[in-house]
Coordinates of C-alpha atoms and ligand atoms in Angstrom, one line a residue:
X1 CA 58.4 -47.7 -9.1
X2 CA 55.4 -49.5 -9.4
X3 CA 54.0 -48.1 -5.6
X4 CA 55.0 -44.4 -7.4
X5 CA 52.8 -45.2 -10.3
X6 CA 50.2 -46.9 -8.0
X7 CA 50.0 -43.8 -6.0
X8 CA 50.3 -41.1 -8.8
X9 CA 47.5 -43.0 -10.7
X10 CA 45.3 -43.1 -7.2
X11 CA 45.2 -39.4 -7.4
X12 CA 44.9 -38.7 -11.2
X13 CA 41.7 -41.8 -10.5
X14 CA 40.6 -39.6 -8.0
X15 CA 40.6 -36.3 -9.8
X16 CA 39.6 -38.2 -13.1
X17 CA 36.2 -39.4 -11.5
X18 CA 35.5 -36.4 -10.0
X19 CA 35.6 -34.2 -13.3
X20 CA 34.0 -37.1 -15.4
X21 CA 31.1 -37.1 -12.8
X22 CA 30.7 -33.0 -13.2
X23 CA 30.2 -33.4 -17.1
X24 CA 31.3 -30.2 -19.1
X25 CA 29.3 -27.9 -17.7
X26 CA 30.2 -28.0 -13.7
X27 CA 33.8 -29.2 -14.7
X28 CA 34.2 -25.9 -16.1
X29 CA 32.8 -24.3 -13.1
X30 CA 34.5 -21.8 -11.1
X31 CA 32.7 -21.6 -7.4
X32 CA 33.7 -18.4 -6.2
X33 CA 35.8 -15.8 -7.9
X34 CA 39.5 -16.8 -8.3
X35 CA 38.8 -20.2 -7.8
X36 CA 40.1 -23.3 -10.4
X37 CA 37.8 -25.0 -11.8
X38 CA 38.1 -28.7 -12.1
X39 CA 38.9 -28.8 -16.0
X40 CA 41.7 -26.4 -15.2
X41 CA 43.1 -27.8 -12.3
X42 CA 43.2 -31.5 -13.6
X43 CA 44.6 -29.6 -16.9
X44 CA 47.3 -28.1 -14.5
X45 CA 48.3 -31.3 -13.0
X46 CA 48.8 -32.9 -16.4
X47 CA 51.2 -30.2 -17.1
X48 CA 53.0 -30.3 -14.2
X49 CA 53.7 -34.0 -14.8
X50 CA 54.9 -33.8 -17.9
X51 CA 56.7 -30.9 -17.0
X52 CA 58.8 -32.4 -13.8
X53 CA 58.7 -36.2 -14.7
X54 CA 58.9 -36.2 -18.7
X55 CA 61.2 -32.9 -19.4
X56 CA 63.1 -32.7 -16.1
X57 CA 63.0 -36.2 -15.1
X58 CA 63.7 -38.3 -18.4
X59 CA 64.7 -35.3 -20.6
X60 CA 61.4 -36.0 -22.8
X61 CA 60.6 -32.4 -25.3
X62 CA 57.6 -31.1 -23.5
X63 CA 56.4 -27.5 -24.0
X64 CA 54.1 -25.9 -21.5
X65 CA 51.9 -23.2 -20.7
X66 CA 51.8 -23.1 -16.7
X67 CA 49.4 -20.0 -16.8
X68 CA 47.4 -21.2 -19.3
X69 CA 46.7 -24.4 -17.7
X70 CA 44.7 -22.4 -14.8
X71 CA 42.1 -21.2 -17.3
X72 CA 42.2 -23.9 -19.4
X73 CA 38.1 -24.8 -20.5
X74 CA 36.9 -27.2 -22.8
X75 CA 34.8 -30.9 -22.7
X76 CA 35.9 -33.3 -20.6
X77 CA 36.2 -36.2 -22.6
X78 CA 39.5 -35.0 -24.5
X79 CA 40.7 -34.5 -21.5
X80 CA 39.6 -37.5 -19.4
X81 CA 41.5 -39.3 -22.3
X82 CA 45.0 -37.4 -21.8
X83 CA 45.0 -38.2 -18.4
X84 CA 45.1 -42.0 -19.3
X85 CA 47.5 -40.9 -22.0
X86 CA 49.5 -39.8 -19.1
X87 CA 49.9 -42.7 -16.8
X88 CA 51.7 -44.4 -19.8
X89 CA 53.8 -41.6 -20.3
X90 CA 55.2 -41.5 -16.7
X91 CA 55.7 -45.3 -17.3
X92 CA 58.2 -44.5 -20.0
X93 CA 59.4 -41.8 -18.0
X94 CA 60.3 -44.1 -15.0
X95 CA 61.6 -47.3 -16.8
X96 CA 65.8 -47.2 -16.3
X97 CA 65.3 -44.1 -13.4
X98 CA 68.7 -42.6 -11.5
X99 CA 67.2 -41.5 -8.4
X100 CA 70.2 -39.6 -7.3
X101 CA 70.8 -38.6 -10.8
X102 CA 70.1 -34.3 -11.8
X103 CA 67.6 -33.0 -13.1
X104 CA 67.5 -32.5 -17.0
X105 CA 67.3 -28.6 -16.9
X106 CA 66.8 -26.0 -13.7
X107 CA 62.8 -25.8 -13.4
X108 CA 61.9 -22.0 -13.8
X109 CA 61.8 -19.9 -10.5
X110 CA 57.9 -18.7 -11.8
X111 CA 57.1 -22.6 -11.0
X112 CA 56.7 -22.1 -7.7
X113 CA 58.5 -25.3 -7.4
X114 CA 60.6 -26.9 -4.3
X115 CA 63.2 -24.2 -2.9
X116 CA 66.2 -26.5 -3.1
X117 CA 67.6 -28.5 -5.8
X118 CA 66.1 -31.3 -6.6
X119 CA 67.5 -35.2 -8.0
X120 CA 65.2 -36.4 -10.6
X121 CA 63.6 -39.0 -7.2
X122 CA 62.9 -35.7 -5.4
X123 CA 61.4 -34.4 -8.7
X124 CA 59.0 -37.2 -8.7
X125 CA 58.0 -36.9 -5.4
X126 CA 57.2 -33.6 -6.2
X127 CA 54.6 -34.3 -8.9
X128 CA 53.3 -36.9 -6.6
X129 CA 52.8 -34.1 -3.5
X130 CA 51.6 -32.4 -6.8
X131 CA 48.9 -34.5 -7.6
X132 CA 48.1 -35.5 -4.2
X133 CA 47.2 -32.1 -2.5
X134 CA 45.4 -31.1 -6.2
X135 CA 43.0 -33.9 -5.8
X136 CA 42.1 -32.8 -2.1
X137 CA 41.8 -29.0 -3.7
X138 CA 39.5 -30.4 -6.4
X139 CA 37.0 -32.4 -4.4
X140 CA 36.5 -29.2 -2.2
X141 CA 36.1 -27.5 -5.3
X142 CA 33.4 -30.4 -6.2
X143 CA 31.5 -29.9 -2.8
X144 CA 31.4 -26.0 -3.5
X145 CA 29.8 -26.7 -6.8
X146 CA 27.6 -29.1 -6.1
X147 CA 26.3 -27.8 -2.7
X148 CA 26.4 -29.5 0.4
X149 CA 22.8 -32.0 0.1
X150 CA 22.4 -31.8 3.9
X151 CA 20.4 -29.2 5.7
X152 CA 22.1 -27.5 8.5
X153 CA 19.1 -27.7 10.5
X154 CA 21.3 -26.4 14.2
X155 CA 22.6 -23.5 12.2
X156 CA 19.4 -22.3 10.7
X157 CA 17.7 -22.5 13.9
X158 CA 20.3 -20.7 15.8
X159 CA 20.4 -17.7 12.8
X160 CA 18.3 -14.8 11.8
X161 CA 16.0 -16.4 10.0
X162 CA 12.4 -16.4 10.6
X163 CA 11.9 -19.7 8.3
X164 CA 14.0 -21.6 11.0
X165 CA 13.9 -19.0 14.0
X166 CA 10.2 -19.3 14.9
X167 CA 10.0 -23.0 15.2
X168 CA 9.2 -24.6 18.3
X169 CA 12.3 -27.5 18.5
X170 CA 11.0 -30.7 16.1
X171 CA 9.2 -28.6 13.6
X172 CA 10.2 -28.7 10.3
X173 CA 9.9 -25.3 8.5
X174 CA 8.7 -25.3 4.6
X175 CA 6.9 -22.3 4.7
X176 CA 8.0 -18.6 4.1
X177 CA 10.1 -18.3 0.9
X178 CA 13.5 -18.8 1.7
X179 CA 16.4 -21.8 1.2
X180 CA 18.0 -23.5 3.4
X181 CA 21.2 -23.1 1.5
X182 CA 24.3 -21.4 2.2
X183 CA 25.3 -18.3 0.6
X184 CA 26.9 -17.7 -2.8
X185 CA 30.7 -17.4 -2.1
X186 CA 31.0 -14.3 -3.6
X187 CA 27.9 -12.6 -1.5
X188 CA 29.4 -14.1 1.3
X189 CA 33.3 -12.5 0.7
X190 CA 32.3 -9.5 -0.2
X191 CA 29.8 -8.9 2.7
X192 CA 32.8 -9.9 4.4
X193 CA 35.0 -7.6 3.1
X194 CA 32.8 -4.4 4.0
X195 CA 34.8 -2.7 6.2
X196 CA 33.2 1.2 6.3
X197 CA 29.3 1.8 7.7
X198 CA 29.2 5.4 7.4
X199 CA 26.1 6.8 5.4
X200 CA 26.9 5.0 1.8
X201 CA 29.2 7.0 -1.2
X202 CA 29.2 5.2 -4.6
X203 CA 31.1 7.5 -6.6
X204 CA 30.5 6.1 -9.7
X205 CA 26.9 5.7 -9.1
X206 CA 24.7 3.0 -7.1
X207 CA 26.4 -0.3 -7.9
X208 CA 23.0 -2.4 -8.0
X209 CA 21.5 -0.2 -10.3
X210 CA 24.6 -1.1 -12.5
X211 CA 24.2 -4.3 -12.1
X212 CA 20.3 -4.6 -12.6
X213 CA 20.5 -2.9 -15.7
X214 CA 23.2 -4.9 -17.4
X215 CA 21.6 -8.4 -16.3
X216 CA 18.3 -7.7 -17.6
X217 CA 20.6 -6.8 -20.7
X218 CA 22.3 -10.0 -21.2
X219 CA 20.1 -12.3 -19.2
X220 CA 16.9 -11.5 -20.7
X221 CA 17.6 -9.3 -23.3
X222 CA 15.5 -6.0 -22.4
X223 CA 17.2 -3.0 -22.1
X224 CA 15.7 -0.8 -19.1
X225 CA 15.8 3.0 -20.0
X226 CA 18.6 4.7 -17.6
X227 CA 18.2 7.1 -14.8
X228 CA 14.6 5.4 -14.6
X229 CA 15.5 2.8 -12.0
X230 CA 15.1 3.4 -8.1
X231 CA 16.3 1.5 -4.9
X232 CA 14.0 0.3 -2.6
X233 CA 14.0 -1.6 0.7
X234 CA 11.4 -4.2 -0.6
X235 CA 8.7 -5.3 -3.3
X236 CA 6.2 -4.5 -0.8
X237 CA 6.7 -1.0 -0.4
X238 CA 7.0 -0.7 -4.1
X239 CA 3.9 -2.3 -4.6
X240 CA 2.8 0.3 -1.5
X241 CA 4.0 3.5 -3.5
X242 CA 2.5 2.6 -6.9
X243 CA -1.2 2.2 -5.2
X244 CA -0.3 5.2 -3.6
X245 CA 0.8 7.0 -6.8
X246 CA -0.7 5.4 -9.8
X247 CA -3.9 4.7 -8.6
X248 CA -7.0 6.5 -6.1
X249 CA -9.1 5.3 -3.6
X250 CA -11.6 3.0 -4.4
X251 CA -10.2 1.7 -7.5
X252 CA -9.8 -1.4 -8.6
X253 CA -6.7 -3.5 -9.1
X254 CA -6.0 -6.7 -10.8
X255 CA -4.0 -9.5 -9.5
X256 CA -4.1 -13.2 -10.1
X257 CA -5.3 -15.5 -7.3
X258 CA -3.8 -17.2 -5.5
X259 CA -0.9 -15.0 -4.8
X260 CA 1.8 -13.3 -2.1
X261 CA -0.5 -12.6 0.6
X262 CA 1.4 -9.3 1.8
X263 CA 0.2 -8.0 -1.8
X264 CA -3.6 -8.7 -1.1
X265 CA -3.2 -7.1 2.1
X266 CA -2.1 -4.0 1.2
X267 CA -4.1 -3.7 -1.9
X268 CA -7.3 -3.9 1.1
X269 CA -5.6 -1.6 3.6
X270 CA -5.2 1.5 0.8
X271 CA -9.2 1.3 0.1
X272 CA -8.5 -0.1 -3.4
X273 CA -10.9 -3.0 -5.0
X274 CA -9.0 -6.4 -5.6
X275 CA -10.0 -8.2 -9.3
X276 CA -9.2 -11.7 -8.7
X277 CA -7.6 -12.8 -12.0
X278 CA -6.9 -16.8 -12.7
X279 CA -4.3 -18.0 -14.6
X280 CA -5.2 -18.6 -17.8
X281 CA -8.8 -17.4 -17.3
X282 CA -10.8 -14.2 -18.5
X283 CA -9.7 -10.7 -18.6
X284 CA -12.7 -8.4 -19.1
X285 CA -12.0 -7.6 -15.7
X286 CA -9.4 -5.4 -16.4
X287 CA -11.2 -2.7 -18.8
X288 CA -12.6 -1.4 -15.3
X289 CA -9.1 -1.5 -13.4
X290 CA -6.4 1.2 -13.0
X291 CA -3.5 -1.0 -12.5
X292 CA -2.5 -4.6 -12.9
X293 CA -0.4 -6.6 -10.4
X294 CA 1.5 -9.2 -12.3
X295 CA 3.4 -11.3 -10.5
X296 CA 5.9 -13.0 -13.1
X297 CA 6.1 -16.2 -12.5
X298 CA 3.3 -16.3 -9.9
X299 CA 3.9 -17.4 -6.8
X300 CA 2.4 -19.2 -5.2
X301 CA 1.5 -21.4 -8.7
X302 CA 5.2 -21.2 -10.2
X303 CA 3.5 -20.4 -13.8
X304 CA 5.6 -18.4 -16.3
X305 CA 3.7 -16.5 -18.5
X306 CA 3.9 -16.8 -22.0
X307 CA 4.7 -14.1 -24.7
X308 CA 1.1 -14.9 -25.6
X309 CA -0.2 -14.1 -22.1
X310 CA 1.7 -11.7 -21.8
X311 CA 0.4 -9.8 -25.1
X312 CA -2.7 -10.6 -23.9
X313 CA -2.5 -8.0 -20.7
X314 CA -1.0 -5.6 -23.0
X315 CA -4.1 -5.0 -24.9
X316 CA -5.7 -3.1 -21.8
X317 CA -5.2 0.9 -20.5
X318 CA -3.6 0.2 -17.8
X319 CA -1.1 0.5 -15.5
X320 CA 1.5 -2.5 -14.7
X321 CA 3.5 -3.3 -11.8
X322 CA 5.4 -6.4 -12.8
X323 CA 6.9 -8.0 -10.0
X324 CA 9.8 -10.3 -11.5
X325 CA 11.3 -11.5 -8.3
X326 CA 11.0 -15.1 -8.8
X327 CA 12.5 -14.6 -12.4
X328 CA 15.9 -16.1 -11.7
X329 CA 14.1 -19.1 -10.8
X330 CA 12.4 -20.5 -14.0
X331 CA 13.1 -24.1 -14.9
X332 CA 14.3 -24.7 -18.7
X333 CA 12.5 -25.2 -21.3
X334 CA 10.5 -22.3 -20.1
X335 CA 11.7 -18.7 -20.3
X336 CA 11.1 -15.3 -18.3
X337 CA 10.0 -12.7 -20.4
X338 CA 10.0 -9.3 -18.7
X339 CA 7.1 -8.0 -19.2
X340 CA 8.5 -4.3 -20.2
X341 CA 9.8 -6.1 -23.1
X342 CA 6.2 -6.0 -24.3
X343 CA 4.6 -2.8 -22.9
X344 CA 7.7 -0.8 -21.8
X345 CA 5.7 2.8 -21.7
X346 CA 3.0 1.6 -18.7
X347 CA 5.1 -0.8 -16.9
X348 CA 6.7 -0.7 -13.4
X349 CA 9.4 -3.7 -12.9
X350 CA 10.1 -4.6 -9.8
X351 CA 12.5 -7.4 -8.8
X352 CA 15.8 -8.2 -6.3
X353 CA 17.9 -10.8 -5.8
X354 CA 16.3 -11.7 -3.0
X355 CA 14.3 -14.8 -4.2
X356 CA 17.3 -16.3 -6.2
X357 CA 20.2 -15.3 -3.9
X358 CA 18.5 -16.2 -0.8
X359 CA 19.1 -12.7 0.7
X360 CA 16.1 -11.5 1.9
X361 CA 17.4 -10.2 5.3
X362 CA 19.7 -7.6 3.6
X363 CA 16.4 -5.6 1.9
X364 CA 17.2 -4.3 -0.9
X365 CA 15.0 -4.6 -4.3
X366 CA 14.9 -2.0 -7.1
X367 CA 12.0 -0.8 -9.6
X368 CA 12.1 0.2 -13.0
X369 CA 9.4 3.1 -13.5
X370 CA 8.4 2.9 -17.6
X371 CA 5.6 4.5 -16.7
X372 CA 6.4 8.7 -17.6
X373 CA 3.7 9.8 -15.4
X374 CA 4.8 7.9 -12.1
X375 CA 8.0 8.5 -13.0
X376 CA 7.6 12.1 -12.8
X377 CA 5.9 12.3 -9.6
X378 CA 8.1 9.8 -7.5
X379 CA 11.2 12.1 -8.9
X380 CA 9.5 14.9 -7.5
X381 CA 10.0 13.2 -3.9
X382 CA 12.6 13.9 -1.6
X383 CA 14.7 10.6 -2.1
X384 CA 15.1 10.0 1.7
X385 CA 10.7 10.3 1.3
X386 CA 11.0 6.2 0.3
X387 CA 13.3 4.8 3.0
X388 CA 16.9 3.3 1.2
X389 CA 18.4 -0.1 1.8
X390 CA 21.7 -0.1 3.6
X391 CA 25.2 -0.8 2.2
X392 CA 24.9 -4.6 2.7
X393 CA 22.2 -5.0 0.8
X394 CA 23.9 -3.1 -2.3
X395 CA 26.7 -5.0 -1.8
X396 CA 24.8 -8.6 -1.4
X397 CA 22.6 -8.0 -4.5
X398 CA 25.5 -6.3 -6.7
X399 CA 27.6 -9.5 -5.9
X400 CA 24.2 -12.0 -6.5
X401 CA 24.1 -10.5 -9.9
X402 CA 27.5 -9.6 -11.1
X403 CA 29.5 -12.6 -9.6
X404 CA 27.0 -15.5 -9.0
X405 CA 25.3 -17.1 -11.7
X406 CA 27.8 -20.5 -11.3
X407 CA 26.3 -20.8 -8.1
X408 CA 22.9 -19.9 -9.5
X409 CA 23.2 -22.7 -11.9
X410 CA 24.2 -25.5 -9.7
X411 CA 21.1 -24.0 -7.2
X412 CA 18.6 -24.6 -10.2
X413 CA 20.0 -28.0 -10.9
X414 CA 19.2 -28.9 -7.1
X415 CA 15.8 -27.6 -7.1
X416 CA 14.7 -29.8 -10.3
X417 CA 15.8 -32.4 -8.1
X418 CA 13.6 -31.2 -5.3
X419 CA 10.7 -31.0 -7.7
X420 CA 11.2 -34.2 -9.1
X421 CA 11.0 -35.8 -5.9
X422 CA 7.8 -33.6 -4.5
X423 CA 6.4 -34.7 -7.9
X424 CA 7.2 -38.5 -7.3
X425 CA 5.8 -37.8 -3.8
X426 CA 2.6 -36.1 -4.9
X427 CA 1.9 -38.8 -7.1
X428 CA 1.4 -41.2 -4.4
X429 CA -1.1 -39.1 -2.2
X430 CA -4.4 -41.0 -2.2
X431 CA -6.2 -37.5 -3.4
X432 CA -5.6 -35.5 -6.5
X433 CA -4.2 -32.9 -5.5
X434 CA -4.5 -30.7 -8.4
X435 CA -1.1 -30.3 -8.4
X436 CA 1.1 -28.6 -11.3
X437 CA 4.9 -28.9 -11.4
X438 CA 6.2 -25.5 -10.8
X439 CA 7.6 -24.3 -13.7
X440 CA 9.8 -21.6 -11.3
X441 CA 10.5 -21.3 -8.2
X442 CA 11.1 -23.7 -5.3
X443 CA 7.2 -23.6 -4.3
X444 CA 4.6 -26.5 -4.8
X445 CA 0.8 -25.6 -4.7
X446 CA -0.8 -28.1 -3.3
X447 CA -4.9 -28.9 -2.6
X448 CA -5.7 -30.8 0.4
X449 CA -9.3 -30.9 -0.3
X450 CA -10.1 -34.6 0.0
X451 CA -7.1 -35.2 2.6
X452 CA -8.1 -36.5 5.7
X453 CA -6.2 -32.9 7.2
X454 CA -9.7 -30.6 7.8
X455 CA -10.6 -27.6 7.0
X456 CA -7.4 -26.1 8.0
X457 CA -4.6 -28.7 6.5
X458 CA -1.8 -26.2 7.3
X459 CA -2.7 -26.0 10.9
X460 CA -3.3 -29.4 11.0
X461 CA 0.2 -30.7 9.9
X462 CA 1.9 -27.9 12.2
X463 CA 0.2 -30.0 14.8
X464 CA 0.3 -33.4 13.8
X465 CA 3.2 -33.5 11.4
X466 CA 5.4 -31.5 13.0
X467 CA 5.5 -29.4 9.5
X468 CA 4.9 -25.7 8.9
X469 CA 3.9 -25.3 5.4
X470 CA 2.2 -21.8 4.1
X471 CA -1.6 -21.9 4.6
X472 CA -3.5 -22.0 1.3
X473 CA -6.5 -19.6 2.8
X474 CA -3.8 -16.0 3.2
X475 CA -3.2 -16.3 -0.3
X476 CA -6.7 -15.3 -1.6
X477 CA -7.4 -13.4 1.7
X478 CA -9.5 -10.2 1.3
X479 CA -11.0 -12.0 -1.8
X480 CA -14.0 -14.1 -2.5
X481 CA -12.0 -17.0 -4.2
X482 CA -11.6 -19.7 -1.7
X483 CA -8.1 -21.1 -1.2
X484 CA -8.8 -22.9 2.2
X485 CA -8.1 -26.1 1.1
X486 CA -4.2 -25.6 -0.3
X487 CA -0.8 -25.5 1.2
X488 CA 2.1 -24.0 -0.2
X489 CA 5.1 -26.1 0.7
X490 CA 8.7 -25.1 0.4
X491 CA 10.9 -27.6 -1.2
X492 CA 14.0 -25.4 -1.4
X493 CA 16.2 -27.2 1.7
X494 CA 18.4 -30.4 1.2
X495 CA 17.1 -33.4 0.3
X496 CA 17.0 -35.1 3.9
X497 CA 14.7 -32.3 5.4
X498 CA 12.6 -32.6 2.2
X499 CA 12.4 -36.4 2.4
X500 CA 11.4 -35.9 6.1
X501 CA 9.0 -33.3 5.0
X502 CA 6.8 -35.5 2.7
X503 CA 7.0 -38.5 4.6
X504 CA 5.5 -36.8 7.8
X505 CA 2.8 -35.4 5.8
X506 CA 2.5 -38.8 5.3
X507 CA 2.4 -40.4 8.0
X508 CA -0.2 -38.0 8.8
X509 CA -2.6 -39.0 5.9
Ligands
PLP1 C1 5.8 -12.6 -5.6 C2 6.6 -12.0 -4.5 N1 6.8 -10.7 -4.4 C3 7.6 -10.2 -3.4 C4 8.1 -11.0 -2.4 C5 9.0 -10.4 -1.4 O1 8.8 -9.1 -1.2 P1 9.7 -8.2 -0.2 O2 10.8 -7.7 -1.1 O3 8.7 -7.2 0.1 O4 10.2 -9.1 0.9 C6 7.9 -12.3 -2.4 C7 8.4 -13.2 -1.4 O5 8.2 -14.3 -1.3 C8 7.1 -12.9 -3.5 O6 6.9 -14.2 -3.5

């Protein structure tokens, strides 16, 4: 008896550490849909063994729940402590055992028990097979939550991906804006389970649009007007189709500087006049312009404006295309505010899960159109005018937003871990980098001037390091403000590529 005890107590150890070292928040986490979480399933196991070994076993009174057990929640502490309760219970239970003996009672056919009957030794060995294929369950269940640390640098490089794809073999990629993650479960079963590519039929209306409207409900507590919110491919050709429809040639359009270079770009190809904003800085600017592009937070800066900021821009006649993709992504304490919770009559939200979900390849974004005036003229279009993002990009983004903010949270944990180690890193660089800890999203803005890289540092460590970070210079192209000297490094991969990352830049100083 005491190998049983030394073997049931080796599992309950094992599935005891593993929910003490989640803490109540992941413990209570469920990584996909359907799965346990850990509370529940160590909860579970604690009822079967006191089900099989105390009521069957030694005829103790034990009343039980079995369904309950599966969505059991609650601290872990209480529980951590009737686990120990437990291995002196199954002490008592064992002292003066008749292996061969019967069972108490029949167990209930719904307990998905052994077929066959059992004597109260093969009743214990049940609760031990019990315990022992549970803790194996529960430490995949901790790997799902937690996220695997390593990069999978041979499958990136052999996907779709552009941020892996391009690279010569040996180059590190910590450029364009997307992770080097796995998907969300739930993305990736229900992309899976997509079995029908004719033109798309959502009888009960477009499923993202659904699912847009009732996040920015409960997540950020605005509530978006319905029937004003339109599917797109991409933020870009939103941004393209409100130049195009909210503003004429030659005028001028706010943005701040640095920012997503694709923006500047078109802003210069439809003959409109860029307004550098800064962060922070003045706004006179903006009495002459027709629109305002605020990117909330900023990329490339990771700054999440204030309500004060925000009220700021709301003083001015104009126009505003808020592009909230990088939304999901803010770092506690601070907070997203969208900005047509301030100014919901001239505003144009734009966002996708994109950024958050790491599902860029499946284009799909959507736009909010506040603005009466836009929204009368783009409702005037044929729909099939815009282009329209395919069914798995519906799908993706309806199950990003409806089904995977478990896997959202666990992703934010990992990227303050990131940060904290690109701000440990930063700290050492024998320049000041004029760096500022993102306050969203998984970019670090970073100024080389003083670095012994050249004019061109991003260059430079492509060739030297054997790192592609984002060039500073694209993202104030087609401006006057000069951002030659920054890179923009990507720290959303595991922690070994990012330690390898940093310490060949480096070794390069
Ligand atoms: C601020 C911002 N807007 C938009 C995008 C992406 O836009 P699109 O949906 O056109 O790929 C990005 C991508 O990194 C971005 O950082």
């Amino acid at each position: 008896m005491d190998d049983y005890l030394y073997f049931a107590g080796r599992a309950l150890d094992g599935m005891a550490a593993i929910v003490a070292t989640l803490g109540d928040d992941l413990a209570n986490t469920r990584p996909y849909p359907g799965a346990n979480s850990p509370y529940a399933l160590l909860t579970h196991c604690v009822g079967v063994a006191d089900f099989w070994s105390g009521a069957l076993v030694a005829g103790r009174t034990v009343s039980r729940d079995r369904d309950a057990e599966f969505t059991a929640a609650g601290p872990v502490a209480p529980l951590l402590a009737d686990v120990d309760a437990l291995r002196e219970r199954l002490r008592q239970d064992l002292e003066d055992l008749d292996e061969s003996a019967p069972l108490h009672a029949a167990p209930p056919a719904a307990y998905q028990g052994p077929d066959r009957a059992l004597t109260r030794g093969g009743a214990l060995l049940h609760v031990l097979e019990e315990l022992t294929q549970h803790h194996g369950q529960m430490e995949t269940l901790r790997d799902l939550i937690t996220g695997d640390p390593r990069t999978d640098e041979q499958r990136l490089r052999a996907g779709h991906g552009v941020k892996w794809g391009s690279l010569p073999p040996g180059t590190l990629g910590a450029w364009v804006a997307d992770m080097d993650f796995p998907l969300a479960p739930a993305i990736r079963e229900r992309l899976g389970a997509v079995a029908d590519l004719g033109y798309p039929h959502w009888p009960q209306g477009d499923p993202a649009i659904s699912a847009f409207e009732e996040r920015m409900i409960d997540r950020y507590g605005w509530s978006p007007q319905p029937r004003r919110t339109r599917v797109f491919t991409d933020l870009i050709q939103i941004l393209q189709v409100v130049i195009e429809h909210a503003t004429e040639p030659g005028d001028a359009i706010a943005i701040h500087v640095p920012t997503y270079p694709p923006f500047l770009a078109a802003i210069a190809r439809a003959g409109r006049r860029i307004v550098p904003l800064t962060v922070g800085g003045d706004l006179a600017a903006l009495h002459d312009c027709a629109l305002l592009v605020l990117v909330n937070p900023q990329n490339p800066t990771g700054h999440v404006f204030t309500r004060a900021e925000l009220a700021a821009f709301a003083e001015f006649d104009l126009t505003v295309l808020a592009d909230e993709i990088h939304a999901d992504l803010t770092f506690a304490p601070h907070t997203h505010i969208p900005f047509a919770t301030v100014r919901p009559e001239r505003t144009i939200t734009a966002t996708s899960a994109t950024k958050a979900f790491n599902i860029a390849g499946v284009r799909c974004a959507l736009a909010h159109i506040g603005d009466d005036r836009l929204h009368a003229r783009l409702a005037a279009m044929p729909l099939d005018y815009f282009g329209q993002p395919g069914v798995h990009g519906l799908v993706a983004t309806t199950a990003a937003w409806r089904e995977s903010d478990l896997w959202l949270g666990g992703l934010l944990d990992r990227l303050t871990r990131n940060r904290a180690l690109v701000g440990e890193w930063v700290a050492t660089l024998p320049w000041d980098a004029h760096y500022r800890e993102p306050q969203a999203t998984y970019l670090a803005w970073i100024d080389c001037a003083g670095s012994p890289f050249g004019p061109d540092p991003a260059g430079y460590l492509e060739r030297h390091a054997g790192v592609k970070v984002s060039a500073g210079a694209e993202f104030s192209q087609h401006t006057t403000v000069d951002t030659g000297s920054w890179i923009r490094i990507n720290f959303a991969t595991g922690t070994d590529t990012l330690t390898e990352i940093l310490r060949r830049i480096s070794a390069a100083v």
